[in-house]
PDB file of C-alpha atoms in Angstrom:
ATOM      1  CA  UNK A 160     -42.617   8.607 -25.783  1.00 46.00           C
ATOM      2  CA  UNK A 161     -38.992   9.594 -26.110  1.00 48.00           C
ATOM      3  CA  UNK A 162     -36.885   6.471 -23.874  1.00 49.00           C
ATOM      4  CA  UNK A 163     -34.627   7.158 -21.169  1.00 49.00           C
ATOM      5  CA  UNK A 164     -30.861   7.215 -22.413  1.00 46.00           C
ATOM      6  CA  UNK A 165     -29.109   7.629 -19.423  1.00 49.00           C
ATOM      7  CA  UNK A 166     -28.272   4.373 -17.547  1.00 49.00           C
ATOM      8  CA  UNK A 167     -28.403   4.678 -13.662  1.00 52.00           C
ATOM      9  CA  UNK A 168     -25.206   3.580 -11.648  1.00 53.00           C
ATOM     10  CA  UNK A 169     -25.564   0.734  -9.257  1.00 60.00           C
ATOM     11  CA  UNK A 170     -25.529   2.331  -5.929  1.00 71.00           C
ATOM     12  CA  UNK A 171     -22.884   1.781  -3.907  1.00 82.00           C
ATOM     13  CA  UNK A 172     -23.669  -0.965  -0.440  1.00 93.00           C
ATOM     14  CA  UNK A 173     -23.611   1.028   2.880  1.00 94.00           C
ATOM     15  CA  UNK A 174     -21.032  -2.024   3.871  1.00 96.00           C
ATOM     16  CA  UNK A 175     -19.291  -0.130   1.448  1.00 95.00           C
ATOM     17  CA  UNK A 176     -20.104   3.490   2.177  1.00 96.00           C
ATOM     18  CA  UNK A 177     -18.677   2.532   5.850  1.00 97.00           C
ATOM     19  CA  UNK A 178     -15.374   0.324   4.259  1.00 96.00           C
ATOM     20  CA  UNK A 179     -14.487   4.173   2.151  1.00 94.00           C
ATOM     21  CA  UNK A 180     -15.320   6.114   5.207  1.00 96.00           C
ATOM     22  CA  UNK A 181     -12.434   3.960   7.582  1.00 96.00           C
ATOM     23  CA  UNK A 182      -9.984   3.935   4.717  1.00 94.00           C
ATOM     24  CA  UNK A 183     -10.691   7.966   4.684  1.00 94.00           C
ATOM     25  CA  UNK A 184     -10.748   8.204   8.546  1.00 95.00           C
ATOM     26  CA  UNK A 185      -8.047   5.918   9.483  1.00 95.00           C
ATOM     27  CA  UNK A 186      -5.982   7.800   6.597  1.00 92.00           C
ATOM     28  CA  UNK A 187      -6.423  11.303   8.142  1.00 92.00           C
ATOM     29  CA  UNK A 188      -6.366  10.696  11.878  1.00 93.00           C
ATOM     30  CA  UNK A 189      -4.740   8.051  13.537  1.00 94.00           C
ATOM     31  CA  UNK A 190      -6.251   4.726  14.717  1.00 96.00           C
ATOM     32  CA  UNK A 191      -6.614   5.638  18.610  1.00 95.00           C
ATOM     33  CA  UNK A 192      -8.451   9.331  16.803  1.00 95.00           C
ATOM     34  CA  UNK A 193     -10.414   7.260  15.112  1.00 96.00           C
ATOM     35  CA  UNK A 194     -13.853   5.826  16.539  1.00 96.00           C
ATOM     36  CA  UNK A 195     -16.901   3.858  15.263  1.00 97.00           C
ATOM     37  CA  UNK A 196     -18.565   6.462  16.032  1.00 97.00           C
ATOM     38  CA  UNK A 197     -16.963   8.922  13.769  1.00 97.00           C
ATOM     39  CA  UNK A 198     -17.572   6.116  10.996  1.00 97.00           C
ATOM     40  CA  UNK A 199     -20.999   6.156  11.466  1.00 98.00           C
ATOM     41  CA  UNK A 200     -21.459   9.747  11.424  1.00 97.00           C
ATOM     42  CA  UNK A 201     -19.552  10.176   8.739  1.00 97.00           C
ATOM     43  CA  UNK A 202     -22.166   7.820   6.729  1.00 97.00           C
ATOM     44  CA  UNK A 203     -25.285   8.970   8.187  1.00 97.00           C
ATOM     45  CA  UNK A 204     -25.987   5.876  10.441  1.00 96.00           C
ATOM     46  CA  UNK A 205     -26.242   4.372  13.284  1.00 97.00           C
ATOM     47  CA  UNK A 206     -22.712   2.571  15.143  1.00 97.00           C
ATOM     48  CA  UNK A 207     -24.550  -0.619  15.560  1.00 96.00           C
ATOM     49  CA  UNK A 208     -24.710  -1.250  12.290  1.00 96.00           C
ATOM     50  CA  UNK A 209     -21.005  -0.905  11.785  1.00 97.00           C
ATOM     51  CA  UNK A 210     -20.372  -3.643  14.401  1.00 96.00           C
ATOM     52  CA  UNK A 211     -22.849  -6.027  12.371  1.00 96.00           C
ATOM     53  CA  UNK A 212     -21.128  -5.314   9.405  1.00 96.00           C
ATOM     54  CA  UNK A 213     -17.391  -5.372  10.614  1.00 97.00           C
ATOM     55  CA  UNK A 214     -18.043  -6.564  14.101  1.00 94.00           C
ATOM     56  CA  UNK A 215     -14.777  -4.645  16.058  1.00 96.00           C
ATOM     57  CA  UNK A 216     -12.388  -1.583  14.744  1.00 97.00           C
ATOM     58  CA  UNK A 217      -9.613  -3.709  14.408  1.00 96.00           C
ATOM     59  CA  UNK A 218     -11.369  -5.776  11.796  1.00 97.00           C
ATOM     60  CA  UNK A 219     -12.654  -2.865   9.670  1.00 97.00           C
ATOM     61  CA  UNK A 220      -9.016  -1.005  10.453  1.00 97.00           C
ATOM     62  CA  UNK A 221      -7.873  -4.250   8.890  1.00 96.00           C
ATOM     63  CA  UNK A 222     -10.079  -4.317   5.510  1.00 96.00           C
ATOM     64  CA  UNK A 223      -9.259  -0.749   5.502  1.00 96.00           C
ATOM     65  CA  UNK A 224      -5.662  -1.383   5.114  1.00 94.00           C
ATOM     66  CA  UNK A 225      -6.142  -3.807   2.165  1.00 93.00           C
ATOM     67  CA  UNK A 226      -8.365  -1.123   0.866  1.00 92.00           C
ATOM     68  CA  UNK A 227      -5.814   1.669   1.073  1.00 89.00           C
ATOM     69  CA  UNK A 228      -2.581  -0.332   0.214  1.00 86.00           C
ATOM     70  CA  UNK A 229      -4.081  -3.245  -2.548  1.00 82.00           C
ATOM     71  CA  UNK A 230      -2.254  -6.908  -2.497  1.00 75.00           C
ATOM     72  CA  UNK A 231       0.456  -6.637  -5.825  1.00 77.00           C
ATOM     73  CA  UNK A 232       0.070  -8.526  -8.254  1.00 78.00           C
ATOM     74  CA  UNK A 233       3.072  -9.998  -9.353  1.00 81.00           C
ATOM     75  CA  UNK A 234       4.020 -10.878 -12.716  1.00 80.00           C
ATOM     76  CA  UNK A 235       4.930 -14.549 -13.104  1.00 74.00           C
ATOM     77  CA  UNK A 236       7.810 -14.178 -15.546  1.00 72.00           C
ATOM     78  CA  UNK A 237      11.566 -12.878 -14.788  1.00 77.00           C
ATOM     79  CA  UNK A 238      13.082 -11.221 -12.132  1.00 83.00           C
ATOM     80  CA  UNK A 239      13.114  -8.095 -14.599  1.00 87.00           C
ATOM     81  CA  UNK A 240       9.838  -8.075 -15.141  1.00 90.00           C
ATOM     82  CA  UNK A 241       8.881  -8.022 -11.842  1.00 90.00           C
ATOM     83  CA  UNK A 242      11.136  -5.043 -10.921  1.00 92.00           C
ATOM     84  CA  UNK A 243       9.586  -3.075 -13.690  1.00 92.00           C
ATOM     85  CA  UNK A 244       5.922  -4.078 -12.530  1.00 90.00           C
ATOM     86  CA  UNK A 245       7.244  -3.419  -8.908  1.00 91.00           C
ATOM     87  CA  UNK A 246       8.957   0.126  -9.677  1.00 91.00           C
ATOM     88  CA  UNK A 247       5.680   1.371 -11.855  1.00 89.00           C
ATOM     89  CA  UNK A 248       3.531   0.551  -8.708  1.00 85.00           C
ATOM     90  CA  UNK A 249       5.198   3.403  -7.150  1.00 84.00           C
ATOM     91  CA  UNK A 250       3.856   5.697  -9.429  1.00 83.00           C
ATOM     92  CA  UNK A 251       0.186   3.887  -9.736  1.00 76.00           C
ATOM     93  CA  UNK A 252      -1.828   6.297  -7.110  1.00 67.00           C
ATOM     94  CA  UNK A 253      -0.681   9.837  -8.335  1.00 67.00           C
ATOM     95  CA  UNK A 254      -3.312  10.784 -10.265  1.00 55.00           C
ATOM     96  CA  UNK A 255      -5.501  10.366  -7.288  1.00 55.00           C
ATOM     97  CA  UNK A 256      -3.075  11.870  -4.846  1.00 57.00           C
ATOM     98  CA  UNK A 257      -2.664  15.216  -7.502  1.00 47.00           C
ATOM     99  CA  UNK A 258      -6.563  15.656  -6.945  1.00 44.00           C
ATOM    100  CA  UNK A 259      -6.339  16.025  -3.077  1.00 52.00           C
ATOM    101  CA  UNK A 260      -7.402  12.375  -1.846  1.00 68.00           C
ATOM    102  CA  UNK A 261      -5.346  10.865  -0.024  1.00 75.00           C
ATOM    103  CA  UNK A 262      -2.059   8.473  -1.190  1.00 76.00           C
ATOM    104  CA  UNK A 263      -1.973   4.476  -0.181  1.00 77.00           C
ATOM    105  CA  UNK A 264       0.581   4.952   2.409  1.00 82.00           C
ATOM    106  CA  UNK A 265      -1.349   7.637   4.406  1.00 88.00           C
ATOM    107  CA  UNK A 266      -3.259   4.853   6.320  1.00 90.00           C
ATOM    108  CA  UNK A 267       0.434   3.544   6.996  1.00 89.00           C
ATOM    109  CA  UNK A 268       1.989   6.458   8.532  1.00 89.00           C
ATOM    110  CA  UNK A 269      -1.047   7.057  10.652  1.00 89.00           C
ATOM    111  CA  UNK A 270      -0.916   3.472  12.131  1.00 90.00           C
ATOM    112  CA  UNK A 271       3.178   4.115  13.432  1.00 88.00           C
ATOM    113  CA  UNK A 272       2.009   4.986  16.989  1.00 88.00           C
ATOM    114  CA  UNK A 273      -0.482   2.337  17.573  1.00 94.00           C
ATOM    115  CA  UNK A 274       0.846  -1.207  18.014  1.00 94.00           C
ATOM    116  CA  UNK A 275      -2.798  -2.587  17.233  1.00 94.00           C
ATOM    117  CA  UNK A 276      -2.865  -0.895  13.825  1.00 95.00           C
ATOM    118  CA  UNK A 277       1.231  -1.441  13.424  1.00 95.00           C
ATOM    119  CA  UNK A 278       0.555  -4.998  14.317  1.00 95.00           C
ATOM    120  CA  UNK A 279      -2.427  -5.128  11.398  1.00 96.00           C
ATOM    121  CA  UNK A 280      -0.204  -3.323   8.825  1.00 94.00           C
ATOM    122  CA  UNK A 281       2.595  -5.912   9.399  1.00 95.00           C
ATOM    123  CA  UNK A 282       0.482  -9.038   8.890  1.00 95.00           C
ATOM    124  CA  UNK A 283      -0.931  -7.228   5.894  1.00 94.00           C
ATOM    125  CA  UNK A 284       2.504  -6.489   4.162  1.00 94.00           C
ATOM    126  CA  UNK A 285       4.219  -9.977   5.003  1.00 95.00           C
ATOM    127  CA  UNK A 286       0.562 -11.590   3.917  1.00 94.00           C
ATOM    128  CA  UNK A 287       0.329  -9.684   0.265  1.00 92.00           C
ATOM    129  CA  UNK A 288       3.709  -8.333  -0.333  1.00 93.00           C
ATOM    130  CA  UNK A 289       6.828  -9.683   1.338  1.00 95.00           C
ATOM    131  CA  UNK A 290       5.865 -13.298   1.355  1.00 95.00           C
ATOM    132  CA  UNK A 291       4.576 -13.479  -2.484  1.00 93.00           C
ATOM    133  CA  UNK A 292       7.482 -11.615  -3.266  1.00 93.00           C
ATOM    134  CA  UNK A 293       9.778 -14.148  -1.581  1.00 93.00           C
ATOM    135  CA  UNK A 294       8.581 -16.984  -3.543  1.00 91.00           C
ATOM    136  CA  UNK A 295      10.134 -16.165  -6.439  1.00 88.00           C
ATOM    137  CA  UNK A 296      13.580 -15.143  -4.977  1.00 89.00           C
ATOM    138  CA  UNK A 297      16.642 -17.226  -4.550  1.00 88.00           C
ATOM    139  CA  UNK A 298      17.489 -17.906  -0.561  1.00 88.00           C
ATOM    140  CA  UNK A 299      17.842 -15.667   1.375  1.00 92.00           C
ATOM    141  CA  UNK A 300      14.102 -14.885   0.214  1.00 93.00           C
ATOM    142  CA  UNK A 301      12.808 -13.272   3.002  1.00 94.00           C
ATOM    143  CA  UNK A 302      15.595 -11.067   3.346  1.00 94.00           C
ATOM    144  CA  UNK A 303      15.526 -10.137   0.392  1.00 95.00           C
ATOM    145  CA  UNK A 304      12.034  -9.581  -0.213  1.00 95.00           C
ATOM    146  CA  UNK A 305      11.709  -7.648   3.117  1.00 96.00           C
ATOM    147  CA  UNK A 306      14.885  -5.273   2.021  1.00 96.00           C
ATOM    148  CA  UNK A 307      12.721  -4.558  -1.452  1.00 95.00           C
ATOM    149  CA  UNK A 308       9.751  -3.806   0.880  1.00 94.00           C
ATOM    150  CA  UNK A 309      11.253  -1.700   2.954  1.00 95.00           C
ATOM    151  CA  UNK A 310      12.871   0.035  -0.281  1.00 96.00           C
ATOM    152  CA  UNK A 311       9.692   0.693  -2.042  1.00 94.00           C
ATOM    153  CA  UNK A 312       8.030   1.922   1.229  1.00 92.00           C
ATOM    154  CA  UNK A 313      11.239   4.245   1.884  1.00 93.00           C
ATOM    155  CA  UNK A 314      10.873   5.933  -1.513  1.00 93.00           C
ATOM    156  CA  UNK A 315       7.249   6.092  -1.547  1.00 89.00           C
ATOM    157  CA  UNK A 316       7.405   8.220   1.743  1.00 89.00           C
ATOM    158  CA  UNK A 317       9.968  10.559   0.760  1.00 91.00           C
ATOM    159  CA  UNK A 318       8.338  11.019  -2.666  1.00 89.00           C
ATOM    160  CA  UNK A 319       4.687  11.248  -1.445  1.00 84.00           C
ATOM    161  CA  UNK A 320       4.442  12.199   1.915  1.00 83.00           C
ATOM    162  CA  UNK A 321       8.040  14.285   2.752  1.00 88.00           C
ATOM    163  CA  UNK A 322       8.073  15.422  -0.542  1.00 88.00           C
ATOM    164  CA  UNK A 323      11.633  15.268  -0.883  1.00 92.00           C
ATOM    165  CA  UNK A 324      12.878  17.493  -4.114  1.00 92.00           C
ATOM    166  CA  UNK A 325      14.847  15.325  -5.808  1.00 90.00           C
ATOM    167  CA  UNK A 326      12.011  12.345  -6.127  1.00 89.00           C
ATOM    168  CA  UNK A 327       9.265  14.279  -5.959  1.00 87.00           C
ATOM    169  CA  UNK A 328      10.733  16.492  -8.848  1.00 88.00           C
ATOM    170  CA  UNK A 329      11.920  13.850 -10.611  1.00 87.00           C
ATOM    171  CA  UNK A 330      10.928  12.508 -14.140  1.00 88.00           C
ATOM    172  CA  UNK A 331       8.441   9.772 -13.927  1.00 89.00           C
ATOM    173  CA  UNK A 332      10.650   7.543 -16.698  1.00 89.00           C
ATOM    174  CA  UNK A 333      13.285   8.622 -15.166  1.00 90.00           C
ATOM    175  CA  UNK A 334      12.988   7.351 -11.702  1.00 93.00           C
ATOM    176  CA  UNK A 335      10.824   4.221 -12.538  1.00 93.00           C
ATOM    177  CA  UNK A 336      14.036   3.124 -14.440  1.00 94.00           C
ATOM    178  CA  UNK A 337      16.423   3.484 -11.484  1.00 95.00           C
ATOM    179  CA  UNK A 338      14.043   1.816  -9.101  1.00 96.00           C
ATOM    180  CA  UNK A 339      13.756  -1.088 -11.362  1.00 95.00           C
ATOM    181  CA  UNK A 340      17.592  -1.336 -11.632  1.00 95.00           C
ATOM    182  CA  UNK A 341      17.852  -1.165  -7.529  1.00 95.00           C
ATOM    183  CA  UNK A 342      15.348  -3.522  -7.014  1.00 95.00           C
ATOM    184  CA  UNK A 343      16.749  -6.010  -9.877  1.00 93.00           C
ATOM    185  CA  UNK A 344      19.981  -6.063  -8.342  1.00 93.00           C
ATOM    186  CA  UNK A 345      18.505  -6.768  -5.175  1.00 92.00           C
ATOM    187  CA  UNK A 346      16.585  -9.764  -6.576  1.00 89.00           C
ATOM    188  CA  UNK A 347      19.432 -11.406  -8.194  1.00 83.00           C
ATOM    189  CA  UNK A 348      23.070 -10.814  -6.046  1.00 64.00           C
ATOM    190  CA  UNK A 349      23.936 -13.257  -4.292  1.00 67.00           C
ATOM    191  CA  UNK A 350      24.974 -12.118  -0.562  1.00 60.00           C
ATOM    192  CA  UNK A 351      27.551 -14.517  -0.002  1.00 58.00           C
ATOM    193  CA  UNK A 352      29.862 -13.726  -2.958  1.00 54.00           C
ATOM    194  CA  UNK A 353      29.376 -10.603  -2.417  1.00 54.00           C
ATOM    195  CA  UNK A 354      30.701 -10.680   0.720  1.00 52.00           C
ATOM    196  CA  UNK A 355      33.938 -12.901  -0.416  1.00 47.00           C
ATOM    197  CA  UNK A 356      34.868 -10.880  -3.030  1.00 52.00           C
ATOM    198  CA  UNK A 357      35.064  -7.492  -0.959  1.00 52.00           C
ATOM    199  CA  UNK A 358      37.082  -9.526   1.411  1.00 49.00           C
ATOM    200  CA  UNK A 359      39.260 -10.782  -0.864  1.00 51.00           C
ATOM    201  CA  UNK A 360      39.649  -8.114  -3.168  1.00 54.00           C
TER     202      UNK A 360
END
């Protein structure tokens, strides 16, 4: 009896098959759009077992985020190192985004005209992002921290969703070298000399 080679993937939990349906919905259409519903359908079952599993749309908008986006992991050494771990990050969902699915920050931009989902994107990125971030920054840390946020997200935009030429064009090394040096400088100035020496000088 010849034996089976092939080994048979796990399949995948419908708690799961719902969680990739949001992040695909709620990445595609905005979050008023966007109904259980739709969720369900999209899966091949019934609503009322998305509310057992998630229990509202906010929560499941919520896990979808986290989903979509992923906490950063920060490294634990130097303020280069992080900027170099923060800058390649940019870069870390193209070859996903080159094959037609969607990009991190789609889920994001959709989100802008609902406060519920704004309000669920903002916890998420001061949660995972800005306040990690601002542990390992001099004062003013959450200044600072929120200015590299904003950063990031700015570039990421104009690179993956505008499409601006010159980023989107751009050399990977290239790029990833300047937004390391940006972000480094932000991490380590200090805002208050700063300040006296362009009065001064």
């Amino acid at each position: 009896m010849r034996r089976q080679s092939a080994v048979q993937k796990p399949e995948i939990s419908t708690r799961d098959r719902i969680l990739n349906a949001a992040v695909l919905r709620f990445s595609r259409r905005s979050y008023e759009e966007t109904g259980l519903r739709d969720i369900a359908a999209d899966v091949g079952i019934d609503v009322s077992y998305v509310h057992r599993c998630f229990g509202s749309k906010k929560r499941l908008f919520a896990e979808a985020v986290e989903a979509a986006i992923r906490p950063v992991h920060l490294p634990t050494s130097g303020t280069g190192e992080v900027a170099c771990s923060l800058a390649q990050q940019v870069f870390a969902r193209d070859a996903t985004r080159s094959h037609g699915n969607i990009g991190p920050l789609d889920i994001v931009v959709r989100s802008f005209a609902s406060e519920d989902a704004a309000r669920v994107v903002r916890q998420f990125i001061l949660k995972d992002f800005i306040n990690p971030l601002a542990e390992k920054l001099d004062q003013p840390a959450a200044s600072r921290a929120t200015l590299i946020a904003a950063f990031l997200a700015g570039v990421r935009i104009f690179r993956n969703v505008l499409r601006i030429a010159p980023l989107f064009k751009a050399e990977r090394s290239e790029l990833e070298g300047l937004i390391a040096n940006v972000i480094e400088e932000m991490m380590k100035v200090d805002p208050v000399a700063q300040g006296h020496r362009r009065l001064t000088g």
